[in-house]
PDB file of C-alpha atoms in Angstrom:
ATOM      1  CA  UNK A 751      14.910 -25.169  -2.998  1.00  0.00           C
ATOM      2  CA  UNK A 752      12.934 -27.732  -5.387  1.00  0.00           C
ATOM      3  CA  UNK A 753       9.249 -27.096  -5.068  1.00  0.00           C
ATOM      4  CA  UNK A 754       7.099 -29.732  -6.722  1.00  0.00           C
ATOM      5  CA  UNK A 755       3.856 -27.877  -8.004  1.00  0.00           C
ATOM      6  CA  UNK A 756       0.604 -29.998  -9.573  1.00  0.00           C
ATOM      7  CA  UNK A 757      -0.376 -29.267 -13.028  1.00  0.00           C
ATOM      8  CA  UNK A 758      -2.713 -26.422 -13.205  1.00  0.00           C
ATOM      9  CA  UNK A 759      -6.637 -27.030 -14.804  1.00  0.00           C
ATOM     10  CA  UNK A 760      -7.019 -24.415 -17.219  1.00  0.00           C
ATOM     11  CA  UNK A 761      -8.992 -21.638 -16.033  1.00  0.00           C
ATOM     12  CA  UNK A 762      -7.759 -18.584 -17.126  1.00  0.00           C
ATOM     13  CA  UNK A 763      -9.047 -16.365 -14.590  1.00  0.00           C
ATOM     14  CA  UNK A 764      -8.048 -18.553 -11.673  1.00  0.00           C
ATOM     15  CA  UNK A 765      -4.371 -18.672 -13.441  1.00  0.00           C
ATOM     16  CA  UNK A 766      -4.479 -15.071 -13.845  1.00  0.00           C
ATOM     17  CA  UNK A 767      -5.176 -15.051 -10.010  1.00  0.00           C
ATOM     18  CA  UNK A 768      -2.239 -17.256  -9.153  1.00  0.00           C
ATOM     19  CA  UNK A 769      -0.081 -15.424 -10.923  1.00  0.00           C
ATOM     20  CA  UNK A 770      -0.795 -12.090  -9.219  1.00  0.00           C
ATOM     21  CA  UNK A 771      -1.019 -13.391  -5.606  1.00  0.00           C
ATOM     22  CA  UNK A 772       2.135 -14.660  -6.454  1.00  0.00           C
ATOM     23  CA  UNK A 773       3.373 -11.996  -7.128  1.00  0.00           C
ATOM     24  CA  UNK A 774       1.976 -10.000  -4.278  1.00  0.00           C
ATOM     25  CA  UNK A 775       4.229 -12.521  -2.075  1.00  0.00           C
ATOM     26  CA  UNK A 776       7.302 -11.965  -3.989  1.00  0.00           C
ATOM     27  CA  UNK A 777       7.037  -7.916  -4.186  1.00  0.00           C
ATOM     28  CA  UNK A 778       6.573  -7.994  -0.537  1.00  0.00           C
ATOM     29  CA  UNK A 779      10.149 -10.099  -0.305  1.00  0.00           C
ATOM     30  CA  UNK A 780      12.290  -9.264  -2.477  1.00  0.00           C
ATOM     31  CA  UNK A 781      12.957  -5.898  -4.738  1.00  0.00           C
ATOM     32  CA  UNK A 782      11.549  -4.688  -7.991  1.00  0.00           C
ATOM     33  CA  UNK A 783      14.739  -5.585  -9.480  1.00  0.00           C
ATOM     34  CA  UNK A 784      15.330  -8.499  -7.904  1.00  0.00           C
ATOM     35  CA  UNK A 785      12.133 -10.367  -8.984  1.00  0.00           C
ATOM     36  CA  UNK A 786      11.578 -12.390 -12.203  1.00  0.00           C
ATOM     37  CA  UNK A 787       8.520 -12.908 -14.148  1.00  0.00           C
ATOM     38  CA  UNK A 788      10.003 -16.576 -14.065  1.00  0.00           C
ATOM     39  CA  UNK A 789      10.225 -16.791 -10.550  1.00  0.00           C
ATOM     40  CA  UNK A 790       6.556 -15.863 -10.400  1.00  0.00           C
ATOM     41  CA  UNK A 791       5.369 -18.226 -12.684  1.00  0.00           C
ATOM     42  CA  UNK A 792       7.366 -21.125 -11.059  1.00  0.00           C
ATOM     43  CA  UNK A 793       5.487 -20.501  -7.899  1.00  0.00           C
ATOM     44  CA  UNK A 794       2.546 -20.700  -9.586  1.00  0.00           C
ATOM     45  CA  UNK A 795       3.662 -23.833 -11.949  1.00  0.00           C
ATOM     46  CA  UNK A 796       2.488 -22.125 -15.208  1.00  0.00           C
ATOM     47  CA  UNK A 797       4.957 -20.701 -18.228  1.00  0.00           C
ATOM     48  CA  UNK A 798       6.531 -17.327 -17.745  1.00  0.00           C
ATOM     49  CA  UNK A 799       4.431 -16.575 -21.415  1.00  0.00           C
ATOM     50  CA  UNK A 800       1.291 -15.993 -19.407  1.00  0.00           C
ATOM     51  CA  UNK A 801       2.535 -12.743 -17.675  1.00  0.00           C
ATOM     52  CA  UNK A 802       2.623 -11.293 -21.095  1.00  0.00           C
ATOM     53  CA  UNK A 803      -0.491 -13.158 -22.111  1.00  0.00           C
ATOM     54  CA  UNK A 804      -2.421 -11.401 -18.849  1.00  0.00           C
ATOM     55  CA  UNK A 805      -0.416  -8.775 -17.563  1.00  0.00           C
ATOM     56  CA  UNK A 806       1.610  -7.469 -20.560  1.00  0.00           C
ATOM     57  CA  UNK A 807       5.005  -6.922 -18.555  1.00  0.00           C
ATOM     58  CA  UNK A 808       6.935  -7.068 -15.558  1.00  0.00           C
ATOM     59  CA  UNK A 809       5.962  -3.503 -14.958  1.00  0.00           C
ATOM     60  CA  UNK A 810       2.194  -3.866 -16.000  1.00  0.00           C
ATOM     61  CA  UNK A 811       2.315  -6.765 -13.167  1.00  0.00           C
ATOM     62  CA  UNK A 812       3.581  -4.790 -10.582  1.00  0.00           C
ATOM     63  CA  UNK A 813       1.351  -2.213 -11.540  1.00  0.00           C
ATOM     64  CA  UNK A 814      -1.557  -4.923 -11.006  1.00  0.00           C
ATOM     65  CA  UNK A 815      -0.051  -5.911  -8.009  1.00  0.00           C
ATOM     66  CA  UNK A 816       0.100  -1.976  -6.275  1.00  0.00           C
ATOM     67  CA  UNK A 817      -3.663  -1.751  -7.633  1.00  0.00           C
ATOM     68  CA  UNK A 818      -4.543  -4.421  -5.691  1.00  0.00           C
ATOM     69  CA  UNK A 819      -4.056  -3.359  -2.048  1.00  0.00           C
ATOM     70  CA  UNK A 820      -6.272  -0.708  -0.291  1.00  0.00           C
ATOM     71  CA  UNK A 821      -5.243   2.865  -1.509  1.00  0.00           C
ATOM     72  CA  UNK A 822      -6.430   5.312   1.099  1.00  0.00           C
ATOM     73  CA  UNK A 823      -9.549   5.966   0.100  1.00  0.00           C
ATOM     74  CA  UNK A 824     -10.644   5.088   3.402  1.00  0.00           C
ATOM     75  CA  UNK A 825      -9.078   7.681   4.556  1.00  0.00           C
ATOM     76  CA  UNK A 826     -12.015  10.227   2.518  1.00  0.00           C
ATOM     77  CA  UNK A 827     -14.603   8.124   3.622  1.00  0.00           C
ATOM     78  CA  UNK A 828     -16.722   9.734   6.200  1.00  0.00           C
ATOM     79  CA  UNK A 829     -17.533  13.151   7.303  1.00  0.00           C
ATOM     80  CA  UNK A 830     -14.784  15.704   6.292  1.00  0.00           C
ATOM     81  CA  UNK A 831     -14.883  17.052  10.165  1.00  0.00           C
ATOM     82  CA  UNK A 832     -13.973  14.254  11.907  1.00  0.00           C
ATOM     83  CA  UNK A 833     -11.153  13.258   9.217  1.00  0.00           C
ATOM     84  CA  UNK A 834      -8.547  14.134  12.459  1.00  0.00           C
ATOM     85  CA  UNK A 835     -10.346  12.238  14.986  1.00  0.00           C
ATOM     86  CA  UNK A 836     -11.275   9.285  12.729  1.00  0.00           C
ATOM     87  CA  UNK A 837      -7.743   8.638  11.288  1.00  0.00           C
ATOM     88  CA  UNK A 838      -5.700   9.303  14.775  1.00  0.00           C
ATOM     89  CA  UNK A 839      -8.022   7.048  16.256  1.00  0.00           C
ATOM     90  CA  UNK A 840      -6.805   4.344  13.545  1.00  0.00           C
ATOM     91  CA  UNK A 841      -3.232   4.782  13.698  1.00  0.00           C
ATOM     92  CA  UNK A 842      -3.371   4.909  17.348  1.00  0.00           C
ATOM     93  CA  UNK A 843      -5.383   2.097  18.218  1.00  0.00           C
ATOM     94  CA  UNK A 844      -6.110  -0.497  15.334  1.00  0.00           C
ATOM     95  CA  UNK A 845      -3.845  -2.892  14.188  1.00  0.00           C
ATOM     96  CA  UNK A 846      -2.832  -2.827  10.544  1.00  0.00           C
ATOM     97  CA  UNK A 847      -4.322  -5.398   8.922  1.00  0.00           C
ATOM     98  CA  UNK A 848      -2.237  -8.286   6.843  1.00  0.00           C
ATOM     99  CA  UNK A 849      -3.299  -6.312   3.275  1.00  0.00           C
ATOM    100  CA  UNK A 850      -2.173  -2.666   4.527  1.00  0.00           C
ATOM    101  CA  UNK A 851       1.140  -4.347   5.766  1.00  0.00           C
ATOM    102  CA  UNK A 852       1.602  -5.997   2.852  1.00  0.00           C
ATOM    103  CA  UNK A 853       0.973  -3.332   0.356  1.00  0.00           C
ATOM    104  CA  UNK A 854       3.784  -0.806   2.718  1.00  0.00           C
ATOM    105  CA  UNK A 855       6.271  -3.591   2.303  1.00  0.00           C
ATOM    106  CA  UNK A 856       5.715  -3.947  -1.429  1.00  0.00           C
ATOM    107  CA  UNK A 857       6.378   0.017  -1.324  1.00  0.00           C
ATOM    108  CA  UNK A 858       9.215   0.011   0.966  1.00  0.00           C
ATOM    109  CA  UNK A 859      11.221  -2.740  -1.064  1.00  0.00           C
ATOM    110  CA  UNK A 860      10.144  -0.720  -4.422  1.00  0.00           C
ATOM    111  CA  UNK A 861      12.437   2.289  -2.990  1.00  0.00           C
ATOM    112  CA  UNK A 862      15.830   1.051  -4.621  1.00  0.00           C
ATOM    113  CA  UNK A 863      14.585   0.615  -8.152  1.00  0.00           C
ATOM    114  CA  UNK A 864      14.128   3.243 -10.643  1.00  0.00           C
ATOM    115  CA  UNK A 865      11.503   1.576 -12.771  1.00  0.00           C
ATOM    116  CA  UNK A 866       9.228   0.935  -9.779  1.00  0.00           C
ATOM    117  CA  UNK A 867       9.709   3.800  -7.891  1.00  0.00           C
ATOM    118  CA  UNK A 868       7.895   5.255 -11.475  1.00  0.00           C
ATOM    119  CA  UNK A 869       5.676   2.884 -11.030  1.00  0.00           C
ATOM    120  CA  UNK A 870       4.531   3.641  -7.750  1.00  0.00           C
ATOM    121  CA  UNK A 871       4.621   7.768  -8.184  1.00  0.00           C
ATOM    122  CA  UNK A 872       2.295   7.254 -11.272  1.00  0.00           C
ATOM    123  CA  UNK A 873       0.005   4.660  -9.276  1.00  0.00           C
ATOM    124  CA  UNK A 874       0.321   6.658  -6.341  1.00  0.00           C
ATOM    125  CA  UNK A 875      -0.777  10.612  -7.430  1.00  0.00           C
ATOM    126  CA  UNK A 876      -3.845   8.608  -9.602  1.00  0.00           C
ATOM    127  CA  UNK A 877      -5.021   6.465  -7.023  1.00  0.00           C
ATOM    128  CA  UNK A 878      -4.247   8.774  -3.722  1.00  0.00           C
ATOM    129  CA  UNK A 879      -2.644  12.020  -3.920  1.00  0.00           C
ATOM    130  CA  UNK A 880      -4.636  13.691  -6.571  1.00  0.00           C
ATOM    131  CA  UNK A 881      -8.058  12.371  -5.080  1.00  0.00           C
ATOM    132  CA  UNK A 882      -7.107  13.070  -1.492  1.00  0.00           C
ATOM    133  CA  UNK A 883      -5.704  17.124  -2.880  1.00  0.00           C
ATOM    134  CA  UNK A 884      -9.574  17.023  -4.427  1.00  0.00           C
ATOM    135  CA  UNK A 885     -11.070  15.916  -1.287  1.00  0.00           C
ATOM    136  CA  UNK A 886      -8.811  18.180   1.063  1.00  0.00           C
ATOM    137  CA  UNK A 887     -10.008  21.418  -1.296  1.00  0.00           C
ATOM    138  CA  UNK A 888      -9.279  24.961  -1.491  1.00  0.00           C
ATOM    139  CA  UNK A 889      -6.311  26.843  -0.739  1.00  0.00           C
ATOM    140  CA  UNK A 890      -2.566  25.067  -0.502  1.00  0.00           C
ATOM    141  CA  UNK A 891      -4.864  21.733  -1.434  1.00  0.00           C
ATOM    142  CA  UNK A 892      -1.937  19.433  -2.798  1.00  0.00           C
ATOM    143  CA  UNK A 893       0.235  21.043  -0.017  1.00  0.00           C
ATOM    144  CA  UNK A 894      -2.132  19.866   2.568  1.00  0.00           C
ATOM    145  CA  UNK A 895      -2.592  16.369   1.371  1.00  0.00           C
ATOM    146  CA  UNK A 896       0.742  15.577   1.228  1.00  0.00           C
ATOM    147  CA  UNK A 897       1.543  17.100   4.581  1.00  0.00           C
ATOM    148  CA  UNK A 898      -1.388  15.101   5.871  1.00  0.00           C
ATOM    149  CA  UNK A 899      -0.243  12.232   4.067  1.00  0.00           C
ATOM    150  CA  UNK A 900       3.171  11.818   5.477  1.00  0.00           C
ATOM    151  CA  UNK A 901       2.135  12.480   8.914  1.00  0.00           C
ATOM    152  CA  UNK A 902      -0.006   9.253   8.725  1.00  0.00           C
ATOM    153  CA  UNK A 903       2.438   7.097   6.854  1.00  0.00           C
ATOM    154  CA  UNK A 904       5.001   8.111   9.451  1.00  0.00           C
ATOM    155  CA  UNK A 905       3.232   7.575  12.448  1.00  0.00           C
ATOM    156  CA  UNK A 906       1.701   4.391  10.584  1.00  0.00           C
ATOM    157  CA  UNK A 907       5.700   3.535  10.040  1.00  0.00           C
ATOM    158  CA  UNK A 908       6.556   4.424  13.414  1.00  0.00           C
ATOM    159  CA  UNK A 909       4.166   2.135  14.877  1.00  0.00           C
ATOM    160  CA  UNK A 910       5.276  -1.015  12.436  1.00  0.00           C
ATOM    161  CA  UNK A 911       8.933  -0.633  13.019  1.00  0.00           C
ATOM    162  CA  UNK A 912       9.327  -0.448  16.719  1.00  0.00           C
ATOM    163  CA  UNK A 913       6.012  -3.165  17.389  1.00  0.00           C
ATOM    164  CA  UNK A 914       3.205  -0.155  18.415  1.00  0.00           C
ATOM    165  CA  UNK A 915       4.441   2.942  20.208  1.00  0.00           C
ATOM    166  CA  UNK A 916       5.030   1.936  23.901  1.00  0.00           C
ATOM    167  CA  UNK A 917       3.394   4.069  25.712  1.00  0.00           C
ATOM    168  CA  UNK A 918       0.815   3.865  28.563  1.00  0.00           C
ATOM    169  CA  UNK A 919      -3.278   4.079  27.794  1.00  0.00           C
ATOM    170  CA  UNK A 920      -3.244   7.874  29.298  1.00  0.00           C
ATOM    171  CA  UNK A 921       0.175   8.434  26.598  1.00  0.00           C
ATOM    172  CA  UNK A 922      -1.546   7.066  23.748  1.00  0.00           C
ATOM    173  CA  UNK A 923      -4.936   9.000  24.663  1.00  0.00           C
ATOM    174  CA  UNK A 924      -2.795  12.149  24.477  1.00  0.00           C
ATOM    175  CA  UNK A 925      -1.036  11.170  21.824  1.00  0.00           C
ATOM    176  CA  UNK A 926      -4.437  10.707  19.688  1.00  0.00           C
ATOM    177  CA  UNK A 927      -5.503  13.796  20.700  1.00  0.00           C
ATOM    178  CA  UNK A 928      -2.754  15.780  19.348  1.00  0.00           C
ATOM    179  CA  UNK A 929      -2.620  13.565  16.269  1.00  0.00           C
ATOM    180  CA  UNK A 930      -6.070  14.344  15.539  1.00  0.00           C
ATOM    181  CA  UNK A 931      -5.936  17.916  16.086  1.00  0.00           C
ATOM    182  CA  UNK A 932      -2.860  18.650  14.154  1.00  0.00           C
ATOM    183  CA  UNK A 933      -4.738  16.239  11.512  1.00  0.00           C
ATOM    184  CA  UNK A 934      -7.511  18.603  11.455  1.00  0.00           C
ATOM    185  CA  UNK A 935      -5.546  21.291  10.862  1.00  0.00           C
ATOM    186  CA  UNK A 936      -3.889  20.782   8.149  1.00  0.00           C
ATOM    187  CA  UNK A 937      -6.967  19.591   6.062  1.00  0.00           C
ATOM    188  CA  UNK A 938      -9.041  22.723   7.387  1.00  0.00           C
ATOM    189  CA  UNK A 939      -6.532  25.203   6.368  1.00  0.00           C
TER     190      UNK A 939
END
């Protein structure tokens, strides 16, 4: 499909810009391996050079583009007690916003590729794991974050896939409930 895109002004943070929401967008669609710098850049309607120019690779882009969505923190943000409430409570009831869902399908498509799957490991223990294991503390600390971890991102999957969980108001109360408890458990120790 022929896309006719306008001459760009040069502005070379704006162009920068372009380049990585464009990227966002393709990431989201299409596989590590199956995108091209190119393909980006035609989007945009600026030379494939520039990626180098700002980015410094395909992989240095991609990198940009996993830095750019939300990366848990949130999820350390408030009183250490109520972690299991505050979180279950989140996952339960509050819809994923268009950034969140955008950043798990850049992840999800980045499965099938060695190089990104790297890429998102690396990005992943330095911008979550390791400061959610420091947060979590103590004993078992890694152990605990990524057990807490993976219960959220699977009920957080769980809920995307099938459309929200199904379930009446009383199901879903109990259902938070548990969540948060077992939640709170596993970061208390």
């Amino acid at each position: 499909m022929f896309r006719h895109v306008a001459p760009r002004p040069r502005n070379s943070g704006a162009t920068r810009a372009a380049i990585l929401d464009a990227a966002r967008e393709r990431f989201a669609r299409e596989s590590y391996d199956a995108v091209g710098t190119r393909d980006i850049c035609r989007d945009v309607g600026v030379d494939a050079a520039l990626v180098p120019r700002y980015f410094g690779s395909k992989a240095e882009l991609f990198t940009a583009v996993l830095d750019s969505y939300e990366n848990g923190a949130e999820l350390m943000a408030g009183d250490r007690s109520t972690f299991g409430r505050r979180v279950a409570h989140e996952v339960i009831y509050e819809a994923m916003n268009e950034s969140k869902l955008r950043g798990l399908l850049v992840l999800l498509r980045s499965v099938g590729s060695i190089k990104a799957m790297e890429l998102v490991q690396r990005t992943g223990n330095e911008r979550f794991f390791n400061p959610f294991a420091e947060w979590v503390g103590g004993r078992d600390a890694a152990v605990r974050a990524r057990l807490a971890a993976a219960f959220v991102m699977g009920m957080v999957v769980s809920r995307e896939i099938t459309g929200g969980f199904g379930l009446k108001p009383a199901e879903c109360k109990r259902m938070c409930d548990r969540m948060a408890t077992i939640l709170q458990d596993i970061v208390d120790g």
